[in-house]
mmCIF file of C-alpha atoms in Angstrom:
data_model
loop_
_atom_site.group_PDB
_atom_site.id
_atom_site.type_symbol
_atom_site.label_atom_id
_atom_site.label_comp_id
_atom_site.label_asym_id
_atom_site.label_seq_id
_atom_site.Cartn_x
_atom_site.Cartn_y
_atom_site.Cartn_z
ATOM 1 C CA MET A 1 6.137 9.309 6.159
ATOM 2 C CA SER A 2 8.201 12.466 5.904
ATOM 3 C CA ASP A 3 6.875 15.656 4.349
ATOM 4 C CA GLY A 4 9.430 15.376 1.596
ATOM 5 C CA PRO A 5 11.793 17.952 0.162
ATOM 6 C CA ALA A 6 10.716 21.583 0.262
ATOM 7 C CA GLN A 7 11.570 22.010 -3.409
ATOM 8 C CA SER A 8 8.901 19.497 -4.495
ATOM 9 C CA PRO A 9 6.234 21.829 -5.929
ATOM 10 C CA TRP A 10 2.543 21.690 -5.182
ATOM 11 C CA GLN A 11 0.174 21.233 -8.099
ATOM 12 C CA THR A 12 -3.536 20.865 -8.735
ATOM 13 C CA VAL A 13 -4.934 17.393 -9.371
ATOM 14 C CA THR A 14 -8.463 16.485 -10.450
ATOM 15 C CA ILE A 15 -10.420 13.503 -9.129
ATOM 16 C CA SER A 16 -11.345 11.465 -12.208
ATOM 17 C CA ARG A 17 -12.763 8.310 -10.610
ATOM 18 C CA ILE A 18 -13.765 7.003 -7.177
ATOM 19 C CA GLU A 19 -13.886 3.284 -6.348
ATOM 20 C CA LYS A 20 -14.934 1.728 -3.036
ATOM 21 C CA ARG A 21 -12.443 -0.904 -1.894
ATOM 22 C CA THR A 22 -13.701 -1.887 1.576
ATOM 23 C CA PRO A 23 -16.181 -0.363 4.036
ATOM 24 C CA ARG A 24 -13.458 2.050 5.228
ATOM 25 C CA VAL A 25 -11.097 2.330 2.255
ATOM 26 C CA THR A 26 -11.836 4.060 -1.052
ATOM 27 C CA SER A 27 -9.564 4.593 -4.050
ATOM 28 C CA PHE A 28 -9.382 8.050 -5.589
ATOM 29 C CA PHE A 29 -7.921 8.317 -9.089
ATOM 30 C CA LEU A 30 -6.220 11.661 -9.646
ATOM 31 C CA GLU A 31 -5.216 13.434 -12.850
ATOM 32 C CA PRO A 32 -2.232 15.739 -12.196
ATOM 33 C CA SER A 33 -2.028 19.059 -13.997
ATOM 34 C CA ARG A 34 1.688 18.288 -14.370
ATOM 35 C CA PRO A 35 2.030 14.507 -14.807
ATOM 36 C CA PHE A 36 5.020 12.837 -13.188
ATOM 37 C CA ALA A 37 6.738 9.467 -13.121
ATOM 38 C CA HIS A 38 7.083 7.577 -9.855
ATOM 39 C CA ARG A 39 8.619 4.405 -8.486
ATOM 40 C CA ALA A 40 6.659 1.638 -6.781
ATOM 41 C CA GLY A 41 6.526 2.361 -3.055
ATOM 42 C CA GLN A 42 6.647 6.149 -3.224
ATOM 43 C CA HIS A 43 4.060 8.485 -1.728
ATOM 44 C CA VAL A 44 2.648 11.975 -2.212
ATOM 45 C CA ASP A 45 1.497 14.773 0.075
ATOM 46 C CA VAL A 46 -2.091 15.979 -0.259
ATOM 47 C CA ARG A 47 -3.075 19.430 0.979
ATOM 48 C CA LEU A 48 -6.550 20.795 1.633
ATOM 49 C CA THR A 49 -7.273 24.488 2.210
ATOM 50 C CA ALA A 50 -10.390 25.633 4.069
ATOM 51 C CA PRO A 51 -12.244 28.850 3.138
ATOM 52 C CA ASP A 52 -10.672 30.568 6.184
ATOM 53 C CA GLY A 53 -7.194 29.654 4.936
ATOM 54 C CA TYR A 54 -6.566 26.754 7.346
ATOM 55 C CA GLN A 55 -4.573 24.004 5.682
ATOM 56 C CA ALA A 56 -4.426 20.295 6.452
ATOM 57 C CA ARG A 57 -1.869 17.958 4.917
ATOM 58 C CA ARG A 58 -1.503 14.186 4.818
ATOM 59 C CA SER A 59 0.878 11.765 3.120
ATOM 60 C CA TYR A 60 -0.599 8.893 1.098
ATOM 61 C CA SER A 61 1.178 6.046 -0.642
ATOM 62 C CA ILE A 62 0.629 5.623 -4.359
ATOM 63 C CA ALA A 63 -1.242 2.403 -5.123
ATOM 64 C CA SER A 64 -0.867 2.495 -8.896
ATOM 65 C CA ALA A 65 2.096 0.980 -10.705
ATOM 66 C CA PRO A 66 4.544 3.247 -12.515
ATOM 67 C CA GLU A 67 3.263 1.685 -15.739
ATOM 68 C CA ALA A 68 -0.327 2.838 -15.098
ATOM 69 C CA GLY A 69 0.150 6.097 -16.977
ATOM 70 C CA GLU A 70 -0.494 9.631 -15.797
ATOM 71 C CA THR A 71 -3.349 8.753 -13.428
ATOM 72 C CA ILE A 72 -2.360 8.318 -9.781
ATOM 73 C CA GLU A 73 -4.387 6.063 -7.473
ATOM 74 C CA LEU A 74 -4.549 6.787 -3.756
ATOM 75 C CA ALA A 75 -6.373 4.267 -1.536
ATOM 76 C CA ILE A 76 -7.509 6.334 1.443
ATOM 77 C CA GLU A 77 -8.721 4.861 4.710
ATOM 78 C CA ARG A 78 -11.370 6.806 6.576
ATOM 79 C CA LEU A 79 -10.059 8.013 9.940
ATOM 80 C CA ASP A 80 -12.897 9.471 11.973
ATOM 81 C CA ASP A 81 -10.591 11.895 13.791
ATOM 82 C CA GLY A 82 -8.592 12.759 10.685
ATOM 83 C CA GLU A 83 -8.491 16.143 8.983
ATOM 84 C CA VAL A 84 -8.107 14.937 5.396
ATOM 85 C CA SER A 85 -9.710 11.501 5.002
ATOM 86 C CA PRO A 86 -13.251 12.620 6.032
ATOM 87 C CA PHE A 87 -13.165 15.173 3.212
ATOM 88 C CA PHE A 88 -12.387 12.459 0.671
ATOM 89 C CA HIS A 89 -14.981 10.040 2.028
ATOM 90 C CA ASP A 90 -17.819 12.464 2.773
ATOM 91 C CA ILE A 91 -17.405 15.393 0.399
ATOM 92 C CA ALA A 92 -15.071 14.729 -2.533
ATOM 93 C CA ALA A 93 -16.660 14.018 -5.907
ATOM 94 C CA VAL A 94 -15.441 13.361 -9.430
ATOM 95 C CA GLY A 95 -14.276 16.642 -10.908
ATOM 96 C CA ASP A 96 -13.122 18.129 -7.604
ATOM 97 C CA GLU A 97 -9.599 19.499 -7.343
ATOM 98 C CA VAL A 98 -7.072 19.166 -4.523
ATOM 99 C CA GLU A 99 -3.403 20.040 -4.137
ATOM 100 C CA LEU A 100 -0.681 17.416 -4.328
ATOM 101 C CA ARG A 101 3.103 17.259 -4.392
ATOM 102 C CA GLY A 102 5.423 14.386 -5.145
ATOM 103 C CA PRO A 103 6.464 11.769 -5.757
ATOM 104 C CA LEU A 104 8.294 11.535 -2.437
ATOM 105 C CA GLY A 105 10.438 8.891 -0.780
ATOM 106 C CA GLY A 106 13.574 7.088 -1.894
ATOM 107 C CA HIS A 107 14.008 4.360 0.732
ATOM 108 C CA PHE A 108 10.800 2.319 0.560
ATOM 109 C CA ILE A 109 10.870 1.571 -3.169
ATOM 110 C CA TRP A 110 11.361 -1.453 -5.401
ATOM 111 C CA SER A 111 11.821 -1.948 -9.139
ATOM 112 C CA ASP A 112 11.872 -5.145 -11.142
ATOM 113 C CA SER A 113 15.517 -4.439 -11.991
ATOM 114 C CA ASP A 114 16.372 -4.689 -8.276
ATOM 115 C CA GLY A 115 15.655 -8.421 -8.370
ATOM 116 C CA GLY A 116 14.494 -10.637 -5.524
ATOM 117 C CA PRO A 117 13.065 -12.776 -4.032
ATOM 118 C CA LEU A 118 10.737 -10.219 -2.492
ATOM 119 C CA LEU A 119 8.954 -10.536 0.864
ATOM 120 C CA LEU A 120 6.168 -8.013 1.494
ATOM 121 C CA VAL A 121 4.331 -7.670 4.807
ATOM 122 C CA GLY A 122 1.409 -5.281 5.150
ATOM 123 C CA GLY A 123 -1.123 -4.456 7.825
ATOM 124 C CA GLY A 124 -4.426 -2.826 6.859
ATOM 125 C CA SER A 125 -3.930 0.134 4.551
ATOM 126 C CA GLY A 126 -0.189 -0.458 4.836
ATOM 127 C CA VAL A 127 -0.663 -2.759 1.860
ATOM 128 C CA VAL A 128 -1.014 0.224 -0.483
ATOM 129 C CA PRO A 129 2.674 0.828 -1.395
ATOM 130 C CA LEU A 130 3.183 -2.931 -1.527
ATOM 131 C CA MET A 131 0.326 -3.132 -4.027
ATOM 132 C CA ALA A 132 2.183 -0.684 -6.255
ATOM 133 C CA MET A 133 5.158 -3.076 -6.174
ATOM 134 C CA ILE A 134 2.955 -6.086 -6.954
ATOM 135 C CA ARG A 135 1.260 -4.283 -9.833
ATOM 136 C CA HIS A 136 4.662 -3.131 -11.119
ATOM 137 C CA ARG A 137 5.886 -6.726 -11.027
ATOM 138 C CA ALA A 138 2.816 -7.866 -12.990
ATOM 139 C CA ALA A 139 3.058 -5.043 -15.532
ATOM 140 C CA ARG A 140 6.690 -5.916 -16.192
ATOM 141 C CA GLU A 141 5.851 -9.638 -16.434
ATOM 142 C CA SER A 142 8.684 -10.038 -13.978
ATOM 143 C CA ALA A 143 10.277 -13.369 -13.136
ATOM 144 C CA VAL A 144 11.089 -12.116 -9.619
ATOM 145 C CA THR A 145 9.334 -14.289 -7.049
ATOM 146 C CA ALA A 146 7.371 -12.481 -4.364
ATOM 147 C CA ALA A 147 5.203 -13.279 -1.360
ATOM 148 C CA LEU A 148 2.771 -10.905 0.331
ATOM 149 C CA VAL A 149 1.748 -11.513 3.940
ATOM 150 C CA PHE A 150 -1.277 -9.283 4.452
ATOM 151 C CA SER A 151 -2.929 -8.850 7.848
ATOM 152 C CA ALA A 152 -6.495 -7.585 8.124
ATOM 153 C CA ARG A 153 -9.159 -7.865 10.773
ATOM 154 C CA ILE A 154 -11.794 -9.552 8.610
ATOM 155 C CA TRP A 155 -12.220 -10.850 5.054
ATOM 156 C CA ASP A 156 -14.264 -7.836 3.953
ATOM 157 C CA GLU A 157 -11.445 -5.493 5.019
ATOM 158 C CA VAL A 158 -8.834 -7.079 2.741
ATOM 159 C CA ILE A 159 -8.025 -4.139 0.458
ATOM 160 C CA PHE A 160 -7.583 -5.087 -3.238
ATOM 161 C CA ARG A 161 -8.734 -8.607 -2.281
ATOM 162 C CA ASP A 162 -10.024 -9.813 -5.643
ATOM 163 C CA GLU A 163 -7.073 -8.364 -7.554
ATOM 164 C CA LEU A 164 -4.577 -9.938 -5.163
ATOM 165 C CA ILE A 165 -6.258 -13.326 -5.390
ATOM 166 C CA ASP A 166 -6.189 -13.033 -9.180
ATOM 167 C CA PHE A 167 -2.460 -12.332 -9.096
ATOM 168 C CA HIS A 168 -1.994 -15.331 -6.782
ATOM 169 C CA ASP A 169 -4.033 -17.616 -9.033
ATOM 170 C CA ARG A 170 -1.808 -16.847 -12.017
ATOM 171 C CA ARG A 171 0.875 -19.020 -10.387
ATOM 172 C CA ASP A 172 3.625 -16.916 -11.925
ATOM 173 C CA GLY A 173 5.780 -16.613 -8.822
ATOM 174 C CA PHE A 174 3.543 -14.414 -6.663
ATOM 175 C CA ASP A 175 1.990 -15.873 -3.495
ATOM 176 C CA LEU A 176 -0.630 -14.277 -1.262
ATOM 177 C CA VAL A 177 -0.888 -15.145 2.432
ATOM 178 C CA LEU A 178 -3.749 -13.569 4.381
ATOM 179 C CA THR A 179 -3.851 -13.405 8.163
ATOM 180 C CA LEU A 180 -7.253 -12.487 9.593
ATOM 181 C CA THR A 181 -7.199 -11.423 13.218
ATOM 182 C CA ARG A 182 -10.932 -11.315 14.008
ATOM 183 C CA GLU A 183 -12.525 -14.131 12.037
ATOM 184 C CA PRO A 184 -11.617 -17.568 10.644
ATOM 185 C CA ALA A 185 -9.465 -17.783 7.537
ATOM 186 C CA GLN A 186 -11.421 -18.085 4.294
ATOM 187 C CA ARG A 187 -8.763 -19.969 2.310
ATOM 188 C CA PRO A 188 -6.925 -23.143 3.391
ATOM 189 C CA THR A 189 -3.517 -21.527 2.965
ATOM 190 C CA ASP A 190 -4.341 -18.510 5.159
ATOM 191 C CA TYR A 191 -4.208 -17.899 8.912
ATOM 192 C CA SER A 192 -6.526 -16.793 11.697
ATOM 193 C CA ARG A 193 -4.038 -14.957 13.871
ATOM 194 C CA ARG A 194 -1.621 -12.075 13.906
ATOM 195 C CA VAL A 195 1.601 -12.074 11.924
ATOM 196 C CA ASP A 196 4.281 -13.890 13.901
ATOM 197 C CA ALA A 197 7.572 -15.643 13.217
ATOM 198 C CA ALA A 198 5.843 -18.925 12.359
ATOM 199 C CA VAL A 199 3.654 -17.240 9.737
ATOM 200 C CA ILE A 200 6.728 -15.569 8.235
ATOM 201 C CA GLU A 201 8.733 -18.799 8.218
ATOM 202 C CA GLN A 202 5.922 -20.710 6.521
ATOM 203 C CA SER A 203 5.431 -17.917 3.999
ATOM 204 C CA MET A 204 9.115 -17.837 3.093
ATOM 205 C CA VAL A 205 8.912 -21.514 2.182
ATOM 206 C CA ARG A 206 6.961 -20.357 -0.867
ATOM 207 C CA LEU A 207 10.028 -18.461 -2.091
ATOM 208 C CA PRO A 208 12.796 -20.343 -3.951
ATOM 209 C CA ALA A 209 15.481 -18.692 -1.820
ATOM 210 C CA PRO A 210 15.708 -16.378 1.204
ATOM 211 C CA PRO A 211 14.357 -12.909 0.449
ATOM 212 C CA ARG A 212 16.753 -10.356 -0.955
ATOM 213 C CA PHE A 213 14.388 -7.543 0.004
ATOM 214 C CA ALA A 214 11.768 -7.329 2.739
ATOM 215 C CA PHE A 215 9.272 -4.469 2.989
ATOM 216 C CA VAL A 216 6.962 -3.945 5.977
ATOM 217 C CA CYS A 217 4.246 -1.270 6.071
ATOM 218 C CA GLY A 218 1.430 -0.487 8.479
ATOM 219 C CA SER A 219 0.748 1.203 11.792
ATOM 220 C CA ASN A 220 3.599 1.783 14.212
ATOM 221 C CA ALA A 221 2.514 -1.136 16.374
ATOM 222 C CA PHE A 222 2.104 -3.477 13.402
ATOM 223 C CA VAL A 223 5.463 -2.602 11.868
ATOM 224 C CA SER A 224 7.295 -3.073 15.161
ATOM 225 C CA ALA A 225 5.732 -6.491 15.707
ATOM 226 C CA ALA A 226 6.046 -7.649 12.094
ATOM 227 C CA ALA A 227 9.665 -6.513 11.734
ATOM 228 C CA GLN A 228 10.542 -8.426 14.893
ATOM 229 C CA ALA A 229 8.713 -11.472 13.497
ATOM 230 C CA LEU A 230 10.870 -11.285 10.360
ATOM 231 C CA ILE A 231 14.033 -11.089 12.445
ATOM 232 C CA ASP A 232 12.870 -14.025 14.601
ATOM 233 C CA ALA A 233 12.215 -15.956 11.384
ATOM 234 C CA GLY A 234 15.798 -15.417 10.288
ATOM 235 C CA VAL A 235 15.525 -12.392 7.995
ATOM 236 C CA PRO A 236 18.591 -10.167 8.534
ATOM 237 C CA ALA A 237 17.598 -6.819 10.009
ATOM 238 C CA GLY A 238 19.626 -5.037 7.330
ATOM 239 C CA LEU A 239 17.317 -6.347 4.605
ATOM 240 C CA ILE A 240 14.127 -5.031 6.221
ATOM 241 C CA ARG A 241 12.739 -1.705 5.031
ATOM 242 C CA THR A 242 9.823 -0.232 6.951
ATOM 243 C CA GLU A 243 7.191 2.446 6.438
ATOM 244 C CA ARG A 244 5.024 3.504 9.383
ATOM 245 C CA TYR A 245 1.911 5.592 9.741
ATOM 246 C CA GLY A 246 -0.384 6.646 12.551
ATOM 247 C CA VAL A 247 -0.093 5.301 16.048
#
């Protein structure tokens, strides 16, 4: 993720709620001092300042839908060698303040008015901006069909698992496909392997037509492999939008 435009001002936000998602991912709900509207898929920069003046900055995708109101949800994965995530996981408490700027990003976004079908592919915490799109679709009671292919190592590391399964069970045009790489699949429609062209092809069968938009988010390695899987499955490269983080 880019740092965003220099003219985007920093502001103080207050942590209003903390919710554990998985053993390594926790959602932090932030109340901006200057509320802002955002589009599903956008991100923000978070900045921490140490007592000696040292600053650390990290970009995080917004998990909440634009319709969620003024509160912004960030689902933050703990990175043991990170400068920002250990603060959130080990120190941050409700009522604490941090600095934030945004929303940022104009490429990796989707609105109900853009139409579909929509193919979403996420690896690990790369599901976060895709979740904002899924929640936006639900909030709008959209007729756009969508499929999410979500890769995680194990069942207990599927971020937003219960909410995603609930969306799937509504049978309103959203389908969830989980691929677990380190343990057997828990549902008959899921997979016990990495995302590949066959998984993508079988997932696209759930859509009424070829995808009009395809979004892929995750680590560099995941995005490279998943984007190639989409191309091998027949998705035109020009339709694929990617967001990468880490290594």
